[in-house]
Amino acid sequence: MLLPKSSLLVLLCLCSTLALFAQQNISGRIKDAVSGKPIPGVTVRVPNTNKGTITDPDGKFTLAIPAGTTSLLVSYTGYKSQTVALKPGETILNISIEEDFARLEEIVVTGLATNVKRSNLANAVATISGKELNGVAPAQTFDAALSGKVPGALITANSGAPGGGISVKMRGITSVFGNSQPLYVVDGIFFNNSSIPAGLNDVTGAATAGNPNNQDNPSSRIADLNPEDIENIEILKGASAAAMYGAKAAAGVIIITTKKGKTGQTKVSVNQEVGFTQVRHLMGVRTFTEDAAADLAGAASNPDPAVQAKRAAYKAQFNAAKNAGKIYDYEKEMFGQTGLVLNTGVSLSGGSEKTTFYLSGNRRQEDGIVKNTGYFNNSIRLNVDHKVNDRVFLGVTTNYIGSSADRGLTNNDNNGVSYGVALSSTPDFVELHPNALGEYPRNQFASSNPLETRDLMANNEKTNRFVGGGNLEIKLQMSDRSTTRFIGRGGIDYFNFKTAALFPRNLQFEENNLQGHSIQGNTNNTNTNIAGFFINSFTPNPNLTLNSTVGATLENGFMDNIVTNATNLVSGQSNLDASANTNTRQFRQKFRDNGIFIQEDLSLMDAITFSAGVRFDRSTNNGDYKKYYVFPKGSFSWNLTKMKFWNIPSIDNLKIRAAYGQSGNVPPYGSKFTAMLGSNIGGFPGVLVDNLQGNPDIKPERQAEFETGLDISVLNGRISLEASYYNKNIYDVLLRHALPASTGYANEWKNSGDLKNEGIELGLNTIPVNTAQFRWNSTINFWFNRSKVTKLIIPPYAIGAFGNSLGTFYLEEGQPATQIKGTVDGALKLIGNSEPKFQMSFFNEVTLFKNFSLRFLIHWKKGGDNINLTQLLTDLGATSPDFDEVSNGTKAGLYRPGAGDASIYVQDASYVRIREIGLYYNVPLKNNKTIRGLRLGISANNFFTWTKYVGYDPEVSNFGSNTITTSQSRGSIGLSTGVDVMPFPASKRASFHVGIDF
């Protein structure tokens, strides 16, 4: 029998009423337990359900909960999770949550698809928040922002040139000729960090004598990433933590998570930075007299009439310049420009319970400290997360980057054309400025006029990059005790990199030589990575949890690099076809890596954690590309404070931990075969065999690391200590070693030895003062590493610099891998070590009256020697600022290069540097519904440095850090940090900041 319409309506109303009684609305506000400030973004949910919400910008929330709910779970990053009991009929809650000073609740990545609370973590994983990375004194690029913030890492700026260029070494020397830089993973996407040379060696000839490695010192591609988009960074420093990344993780893994949207009202943030940049330090120049000027022609005692005539001419030239007021400080004129810094960022974030988004745009423009140099970067990012239903979640990240860097011409050269090398032999009384017609005089003391070169040349790097990826998570099975998920990830990293170096035919060094250079490069690079994982979480009882993971990964890469060098240019033209001669070089590389892994994690009583896993990897770069190499891992941690027998309330966390893991380092592309080089003889094309012989039996380098440590926190987390010891062994180290000339080759690839690194890392976090009106947070990190060559099956040999007479790195069994040897009194002796004795960092944040914040980071590097060939060049050119000081009975500038003692130029590169300092003020806003936040601040980056090092900066590397090896040039190596040859001087910066939230 059908119900009448009126009865159906009554039934619907009754059901609706019952549904309302079956749930109730609860609202409230969440504040910081000490300051009383409302906290936005806090998650409030019903335990063991999907029902939840987050607090709005005022810390308020409203949540519909099922009838009978007895508690709510409150959680927020950086604060202790809290279970709040509900009284019957209670509808309004005011909740105060405590900050997690020791970060015990922080979730840390432990595998490709697994994570664990820091309180149960078995490895020393460094975590850097977006605020710590970029919230004190923003650096020019992302890689520069890492400096001084990663315990266990030696981070060195290769050059001060606009666009970046940083060397990052995790826990010592990982490889000599293989990859020595960490793997960067951005939202699950493998981010290419290659440095691609622009072909400047065709002009400088830097690699034609002394050292065949490329010395163009290009920027690193990780510099493309916008620091303002980063939410947090996790750094897996060794194989014990990074083993699940297999053959890409030997040098560590840096996992970068970008910002995501949060449920709630759309938030708009606008940030503006205006500042300036200046040279950090100038070496100074020699003050000439008429006699010093005359000595440039030869000694006064030399009876040669030609020498005496030249002495008289130089003396007259000096006096004429002095009388005309034309004595110049060319170093200051070259490197003394004050550059403008402009950085504008806009972001929008928000969304519903199903879909959230984060959209940002950033524009950075910065002038260099050298005329016609600078850096420009545009970035757009869109991250979208969508909850299809209670079982299916989808996330998409996209990022476009367009950057341009004008980097000038610095570093080593053998033709006297770079700024520093030309200036090193140019006295202050020489006229280099153009006349009224714009004509530059010829520099009689060098191969080039550096002012003319600076004003007329160009060296530009231009990047267009797209990075995109997706993440799919499906809950395949759910029950009270078990959950099974599938996670699929995929990503693509594509960039087009164009270089353009133009040297007009009217430059001094071109007019009687090759009549101009136009060197244009074009590189297309595509990397893709896909991965799939099945994860099962099984909790048979409250004291036991098992997490099982099985997965597979696949990475593909293809790079196509073309460089064309055109000479004898048509005047005023830069096109390659507007020349008489062209030479084109092409280098292509292609690889495919795939891996399979399994991992099991066990947690007992949320106090004892066991983890074990194994990964199987193979790569087309290996000699046997079909062979899988096995990389196991295992770890254990025991948090004693979570045990029932623990009864020391003043110690809130005490954990012992140990971990072991292996990872690999695939051989460089091309090391398993001998390259064939293009040739043209008499107009007939052909190929020549490269003098570097490949090895078809080449194997990946293997790293095995053991790490152990102790973590303790007291006084409710206000004092916490993390102490770690590691022992890392690298086997089958890949080297290029010399062959007899009778073989027809100069060198051969070979797995030739073993290395060892061991060290200690200490981190102390304290909150000395924590009141509503005054808070002081302090972090001190201390670390050191010691390396040793434990096996070498080939004779010891010099590597990484310019030979024994000037000091060079020297691989020798039983000795540190970073030792520097050189000729002293005709014998080869140990004269230095590039490894620092230790490093320390001090980060402090002081908050006054809730709204003022003073933050600063101090970095102390003790020890570690540089090979200072910049000073050698100024000595040889008679322009050193202390040239005329007496040393051992003669002028210092004459004594040093003629002493036959290489140790003179191997110098201590210790320093203390205030990396960052910033003062910020949150302007109180009352009854303003449009503007929710207003921030003002001033900051300084690398503004204060104390060092005795004689050079532009103790952080330097003439050979770059990750420069690719092509068929025409050898790339950078893992030992070459600290070789100083006329770099682009480091800069310091100061800025004013305004931030507005709507």
Short mmCIF file of C-alpha atoms in Angstrom, two decimals, residues 109-428:
data_model
loop_
_atom_site.label_atom_id
_atom_site.label_comp_id
_atom_site.label_asym_id
_atom_site.label_seq_id
_atom_site.Cartn_x
_atom_site.Cartn_y
_atom_site.Cartn_z
CA VAL A 109 60.21 10.51 6.37
CA THR A 110 61.91 7.11 6.80
CA GLY A 111 61.38 5.59 3.36
CA LEU A 112 59.91 6.29 -0.04
CA ALA A 113 56.38 5.98 1.36
CA THR A 114 56.74 5.64 5.14
CA ASN A 115 57.31 7.97 8.05
CA VAL A 116 57.63 7.93 11.83
CA LYS A 117 57.41 10.32 14.77
CA ARG A 118 60.74 11.90 15.67
CA SER A 119 60.43 10.44 19.18
CA ASN A 120 60.86 6.98 17.60
CA LEU A 121 63.26 7.90 14.79
CA ALA A 122 66.40 5.74 14.45
CA ASN A 123 68.45 8.17 12.32
CA ALA A 124 69.71 11.72 12.64
CA VAL A 125 67.46 13.44 10.10
CA ALA A 126 67.88 17.22 9.91
CA THR A 127 64.69 19.22 9.39
CA ILE A 128 64.61 22.81 8.19
CA SER A 129 61.31 24.68 8.13
CA GLY A 130 60.42 27.26 5.52
CA LYS A 131 60.75 29.93 8.20
CA GLU A 132 64.26 28.78 9.11
CA LEU A 133 65.25 28.56 5.45
CA ASN A 134 63.96 31.89 4.23
CA GLY A 135 62.46 33.75 7.17
CA VAL A 136 65.51 35.51 8.61
CA ALA A 137 67.58 37.06 5.82
CA PRO A 138 66.66 35.65 2.40
CA ALA A 139 69.56 34.55 0.20
CA GLN A 140 69.70 35.05 -3.55
CA THR A 141 69.00 31.40 -4.34
CA PHE A 142 67.72 28.27 -2.62
CA ASP A 143 71.11 26.55 -2.46
CA ALA A 144 72.73 29.59 -0.85
CA ALA A 145 69.97 29.61 1.79
CA LEU A 146 71.13 26.18 3.08
CA SER A 147 74.55 27.47 4.20
CA GLY A 148 75.25 26.92 7.89
CA LYS A 149 71.93 25.15 8.55
CA VAL A 150 72.74 21.48 7.94
CA PRO A 151 74.76 19.64 10.62
CA GLY A 152 77.14 17.19 8.99
CA ALA A 153 77.41 19.11 5.73
CA LEU A 154 80.18 21.17 4.20
CA ILE A 155 78.36 23.77 2.10
CA THR A 156 80.58 26.02 0.05
CA ALA A 157 79.77 28.82 -2.39
CA ASN A 158 81.80 28.12 -5.53
CA SER A 159 81.61 31.74 -6.65
CA GLY A 160 79.84 34.98 -5.90
CA ALA A 161 78.53 35.25 -9.48
CA PRO A 162 74.79 35.99 -9.83
CA GLY A 163 72.67 32.87 -10.17
CA GLY A 164 74.29 30.74 -7.51
CA GLY A 165 76.63 27.78 -7.53
CA ILE A 166 76.98 25.83 -4.31
CA SER A 167 78.83 22.65 -3.36
CA VAL A 168 77.08 20.45 -0.76
CA LYS A 169 79.00 17.55 0.77
CA MET A 170 77.17 15.37 3.28
CA ARG A 171 79.37 13.59 5.78
CA GLY A 172 82.63 13.93 3.91
CA ILE A 173 83.96 12.76 0.57
CA THR A 174 81.44 10.44 -1.09
CA SER A 175 83.04 10.13 -4.51
CA VAL A 176 85.97 11.47 -6.49
CA PHE A 177 84.74 11.25 -10.09
CA GLY A 178 81.17 10.06 -9.49
CA ASN A 179 78.29 12.17 -8.21
CA SER A 180 79.32 13.94 -5.00
CA GLN A 181 76.20 16.10 -4.59
CA PRO A 182 72.98 15.03 -2.83
CA LEU A 183 69.82 13.91 -4.60
CA TYR A 184 67.09 16.58 -4.48
CA VAL A 185 63.48 15.36 -4.34
CA VAL A 186 60.79 18.03 -4.60
CA ASP A 187 57.27 16.78 -3.82
CA GLY A 188 58.34 13.32 -4.96
CA ILE A 189 59.92 14.61 -8.19
CA PHE A 190 63.63 14.00 -8.80
CA PHE A 191 65.02 17.49 -9.40
CA ASN A 192 68.01 17.71 -11.76
CA ASN A 193 70.93 19.69 -10.32
CA SER A 194 73.43 19.54 -13.18
CA SER A 195 75.82 22.39 -13.87
CA ILE A 196 76.24 22.89 -17.61
CA PRO A 197 79.28 24.81 -18.92
CA ALA A 198 78.86 27.61 -21.43
CA GLY A 199 81.98 26.89 -23.48
CA LEU A 200 84.01 29.75 -22.00
CA ASN A 201 87.11 27.58 -22.14
CA ASP A 202 87.27 28.44 -25.86
CA VAL A 203 88.19 31.98 -24.77
CA THR A 204 89.95 31.49 -21.45
CA GLY A 205 91.90 28.31 -22.21
CA ALA A 206 91.56 27.46 -18.52
CA ALA A 207 91.51 23.70 -19.09
CA THR A 208 94.32 23.67 -21.65
CA ALA A 209 97.17 23.60 -19.13
CA GLY A 210 97.66 22.44 -15.57
CA ASN A 211 94.23 20.82 -15.11
CA PRO A 212 91.93 19.39 -17.81
CA ASN A 213 88.76 19.78 -15.74
CA ASN A 214 86.20 22.35 -16.82
CA GLN A 215 86.56 25.70 -15.04
CA ASP A 216 83.61 27.66 -16.46
CA ASN A 217 82.00 27.36 -12.99
CA PRO A 218 78.38 27.44 -14.14
CA SER A 219 75.41 27.82 -11.81
CA SER A 220 73.63 24.86 -10.21
CA ARG A 221 70.15 24.07 -11.44
CA ILE A 222 68.78 23.63 -7.90
CA ALA A 223 69.14 27.42 -7.72
CA ASP A 224 66.01 27.63 -9.90
CA LEU A 225 63.78 26.65 -6.98
CA ASN A 226 61.90 29.46 -5.22
CA PRO A 227 62.67 29.31 -1.45
CA GLU A 228 59.41 31.08 -0.58
CA ASP A 229 57.41 28.09 -1.87
CA ILE A 230 59.06 25.65 0.54
CA GLU A 231 57.18 24.32 3.56
CA ASN A 232 59.97 22.22 4.99
CA ILE A 233 63.12 20.27 4.12
CA GLU A 234 64.24 16.90 5.45
CA ILE A 235 67.86 15.90 4.96
CA LEU A 236 68.82 12.22 4.91
CA LYS A 237 72.55 12.57 5.36
CA GLY A 238 73.80 9.01 5.00
CA ALA A 239 73.10 5.56 3.63
CA SER A 240 71.51 4.33 6.85
CA ALA A 241 68.69 6.83 6.35
CA ALA A 242 68.62 7.08 2.55
CA ALA A 243 69.11 3.43 1.54
CA MET A 244 65.59 3.15 0.10
CA TYR A 245 66.65 5.62 -2.59
CA GLY A 246 69.30 3.11 -3.67
CA ALA A 247 71.94 4.04 -6.21
CA LYS A 248 71.07 7.74 -6.17
CA ALA A 249 71.49 8.27 -2.44
CA ALA A 250 75.22 7.90 -1.85
CA ALA A 251 75.70 11.63 -1.30
CA GLY A 252 72.52 11.99 0.77
CA VAL A 253 68.96 12.96 -0.06
CA ILE A 254 67.34 16.37 0.41
CA ILE A 255 63.56 15.97 0.49
CA ILE A 256 61.74 19.23 -0.18
CA THR A 257 58.03 19.65 0.50
CA THR A 258 56.37 22.73 -0.95
CA LYS A 259 53.44 24.56 0.55
CA LYS A 260 49.91 23.21 0.23
CA GLY A 261 46.51 24.79 0.67
CA LYS A 262 44.43 24.32 3.80
CA THR A 263 40.70 24.05 4.25
CA GLY A 264 39.06 27.36 4.99
CA GLN A 265 38.75 30.88 3.74
CA THR A 266 41.11 31.87 0.91
CA LYS A 267 44.20 33.61 2.23
CA VAL A 268 46.18 36.09 0.18
CA SER A 269 49.73 37.02 1.14
CA VAL A 270 51.87 39.69 -0.48
CA ASN A 271 55.56 40.03 0.38
CA GLN A 272 57.96 42.67 -0.88
CA GLU A 273 61.70 42.85 -0.35
CA VAL A 274 63.79 45.88 -1.31
CA GLY A 275 67.49 45.90 -0.64
CA PHE A 276 71.01 46.24 -1.89
CA THR A 277 74.03 44.03 -2.41
CA GLN A 278 77.70 44.96 -2.13
CA VAL A 279 81.04 43.20 -2.32
CA ARG A 280 81.79 41.49 0.99
CA HIS A 281 85.54 42.12 0.96
CA LEU A 282 88.18 43.50 -1.38
CA MET A 283 91.75 42.25 -1.23
CA GLY A 284 93.23 45.68 -1.84
CA VAL A 285 95.82 46.79 -4.38
CA ARG A 286 99.45 47.78 -4.29
CA THR A 287 100.27 51.47 -3.86
CA PHE A 288 102.86 52.26 -6.50
CA THR A 289 105.71 54.76 -6.36
CA GLU A 290 107.82 55.90 -9.30
CA ASP A 291 110.52 53.41 -8.33
CA ALA A 292 108.00 50.58 -7.95
CA ALA A 293 106.61 51.47 -11.37
CA ALA A 294 110.09 51.44 -12.88
CA ASP A 295 110.79 48.02 -11.31
CA LEU A 296 108.05 46.53 -13.50
CA ALA A 297 110.52 46.85 -16.39
CA GLY A 298 113.38 45.17 -14.52
CA ALA A 299 115.85 45.76 -11.72
CA ALA A 300 117.67 49.09 -11.50
CA SER A 301 120.96 47.18 -11.52
CA ASN A 302 120.25 45.61 -14.91
CA PRO A 303 122.73 47.16 -17.40
CA ASP A 304 120.63 46.31 -20.46
CA PRO A 305 119.88 49.63 -22.24
CA ALA A 306 116.42 48.36 -23.26
CA VAL A 307 115.56 47.67 -19.63
CA GLN A 308 116.82 51.08 -18.52
CA ALA A 309 114.85 52.81 -21.27
CA LYS A 310 111.70 50.95 -20.24
CA ARG A 311 112.29 51.84 -16.58
CA ALA A 312 112.47 55.51 -17.52
CA ALA A 313 109.30 55.22 -19.59
CA TYR A 314 107.33 53.57 -16.76
CA LYS A 315 108.59 56.15 -14.28
CA ALA A 316 107.48 58.95 -16.58
CA GLN A 317 104.11 57.25 -17.13
CA PHE A 318 103.57 56.96 -13.39
CA ASN A 319 104.49 60.59 -12.71
CA ALA A 320 102.23 61.81 -15.52
CA ALA A 321 99.29 59.82 -14.12
CA LYS A 322 99.99 61.03 -10.59
CA ASN A 323 100.19 64.67 -11.64
CA ALA A 324 96.95 64.32 -13.61
CA GLY A 325 95.15 62.71 -10.64
CA LYS A 326 94.67 59.50 -12.60
CA ILE A 327 95.80 56.88 -10.10
CA TYR A 328 92.98 54.33 -10.01
CA ASP A 329 91.77 51.56 -7.73
CA TYR A 330 90.65 49.24 -10.51
CA GLU A 331 89.69 46.46 -8.12
CA LYS A 332 87.15 48.71 -6.42
CA GLU A 333 85.99 50.06 -9.76
CA MET A 334 85.46 46.54 -11.10
CA PHE A 335 83.84 44.92 -8.06
CA GLY A 336 82.48 47.90 -6.14
CA GLN A 337 79.05 48.41 -7.71
CA THR A 338 76.06 48.51 -5.35
CA GLY A 339 73.29 46.35 -6.77
CA LEU A 340 69.55 46.79 -6.25
CA VAL A 341 67.55 43.83 -4.93
CA LEU A 342 63.81 43.57 -5.65
CA ASN A 343 61.81 40.51 -4.67
CA THR A 344 58.01 40.35 -4.94
CA GLY A 345 55.92 37.34 -3.93
CA VAL A 346 52.16 36.79 -4.01
CA SER A 347 50.40 33.63 -2.82
CA LEU A 348 46.80 32.45 -2.53
CA SER A 349 45.76 29.39 -0.55
CA GLY A 350 42.57 27.87 0.72
CA GLY A 351 39.91 25.41 -0.28
CA SER A 352 37.04 23.25 0.85
CA GLU A 353 37.04 19.98 2.76
CA LYS A 354 37.43 18.15 -0.55
CA THR A 355 39.77 20.39 -2.53
CA THR A 356 42.58 22.65 -1.40
CA PHE A 357 44.95 24.77 -3.46
CA TYR A 358 48.12 26.82 -3.20
CA LEU A 359 48.96 29.31 -5.96
CA SER A 360 52.02 31.52 -5.87
CA GLY A 361 54.00 33.82 -8.09
CA ASN A 362 57.42 35.27 -7.43
CA ARG A 363 59.63 37.76 -9.23
CA ARG A 364 63.23 38.34 -8.13
CA GLN A 365 65.53 40.87 -9.74
CA GLU A 366 69.02 41.53 -8.48
CA ASP A 367 71.91 43.54 -9.86
CA GLY A 368 75.43 42.18 -9.42
CA ILE A 369 78.41 43.90 -7.84
CA VAL A 370 80.02 44.03 -11.31
CA LYS A 371 78.59 46.22 -14.04
CA ASN A 372 76.40 44.30 -16.53
CA THR A 373 75.91 41.34 -14.20
CA GLY A 374 72.77 40.31 -12.35
CA TYR A 375 70.12 37.68 -11.71
CA PHE A 376 66.46 37.53 -12.67
CA ASN A 377 63.96 34.81 -11.72
CA ASN A 378 60.23 34.40 -12.35
CA SER A 379 58.40 31.51 -10.74
CA ILE A 380 54.79 30.31 -10.76
CA ARG A 381 53.54 27.38 -8.69
CA LEU A 382 50.14 25.67 -8.41
CA ASN A 383 49.57 22.80 -5.97
CA VAL A 384 46.12 21.18 -5.81
CA ASP A 385 44.97 18.40 -3.48
CA HIS A 386 41.60 16.73 -3.93
CA LYS A 387 39.76 14.22 -1.78
CA VAL A 388 37.70 12.16 -4.24
CA ASN A 389 36.05 10.25 -1.40
CA ASP A 390 37.03 8.76 1.94
CA ARG A 391 39.32 6.29 0.17
CA VAL A 392 40.85 8.14 -2.78
CA PHE A 393 43.13 11.18 -2.57
CA LEU A 394 44.81 12.98 -5.46
CA GLY A 395 47.50 15.65 -5.44
CA VAL A 396 49.06 17.60 -8.31
CA THR A 397 52.05 19.96 -8.18
CA THR A 398 53.19 22.20 -11.03
CA ASN A 399 55.97 24.75 -11.20
CA TYR A 400 57.25 26.97 -14.00
CA ILE A 401 60.57 28.78 -13.62
CA GLY A 402 62.15 31.31 -15.93
CA SER A 403 65.54 32.66 -14.94
CA SER A 404 68.36 34.67 -16.45
CA ALA A 405 71.85 35.18 -15.02
CA ASP A 406 74.56 37.49 -16.36
CA ARG A 407 77.68 36.09 -14.72
CA GLY A 408 80.59 38.09 -16.15
CA LEU A 409 83.99 36.49 -16.80
CA THR A 410 85.95 35.35 -13.76
CA ASN A 411 87.94 32.37 -12.44
CA ASN A 412 91.04 30.82 -13.91
CA ASP A 413 92.21 31.50 -17.44
CA ASN A 414 95.45 30.95 -19.28
CA ASN A 415 94.96 33.74 -21.82
CA GLY A 416 94.81 36.74 -19.46
CA VAL A 417 91.25 37.68 -20.42
CA SER A 418 89.12 37.23 -17.27
CA TYR A 419 88.59 40.24 -15.00
CA GLY A 420 90.72 39.09 -12.09
CA VAL A 421 93.60 37.62 -14.08
CA ALA A 422 93.90 40.79 -16.18
CA LEU A 423 93.73 43.03 -13.10
CA SER A 424 96.36 40.96 -11.29
CA SER A 425 99.10 42.36 -13.55
CA THR A 426 97.65 45.83 -14.16
CA PRO A 427 99.18 48.65 -12.04
CA ASP A 428 97.13 51.57 -10.79
#
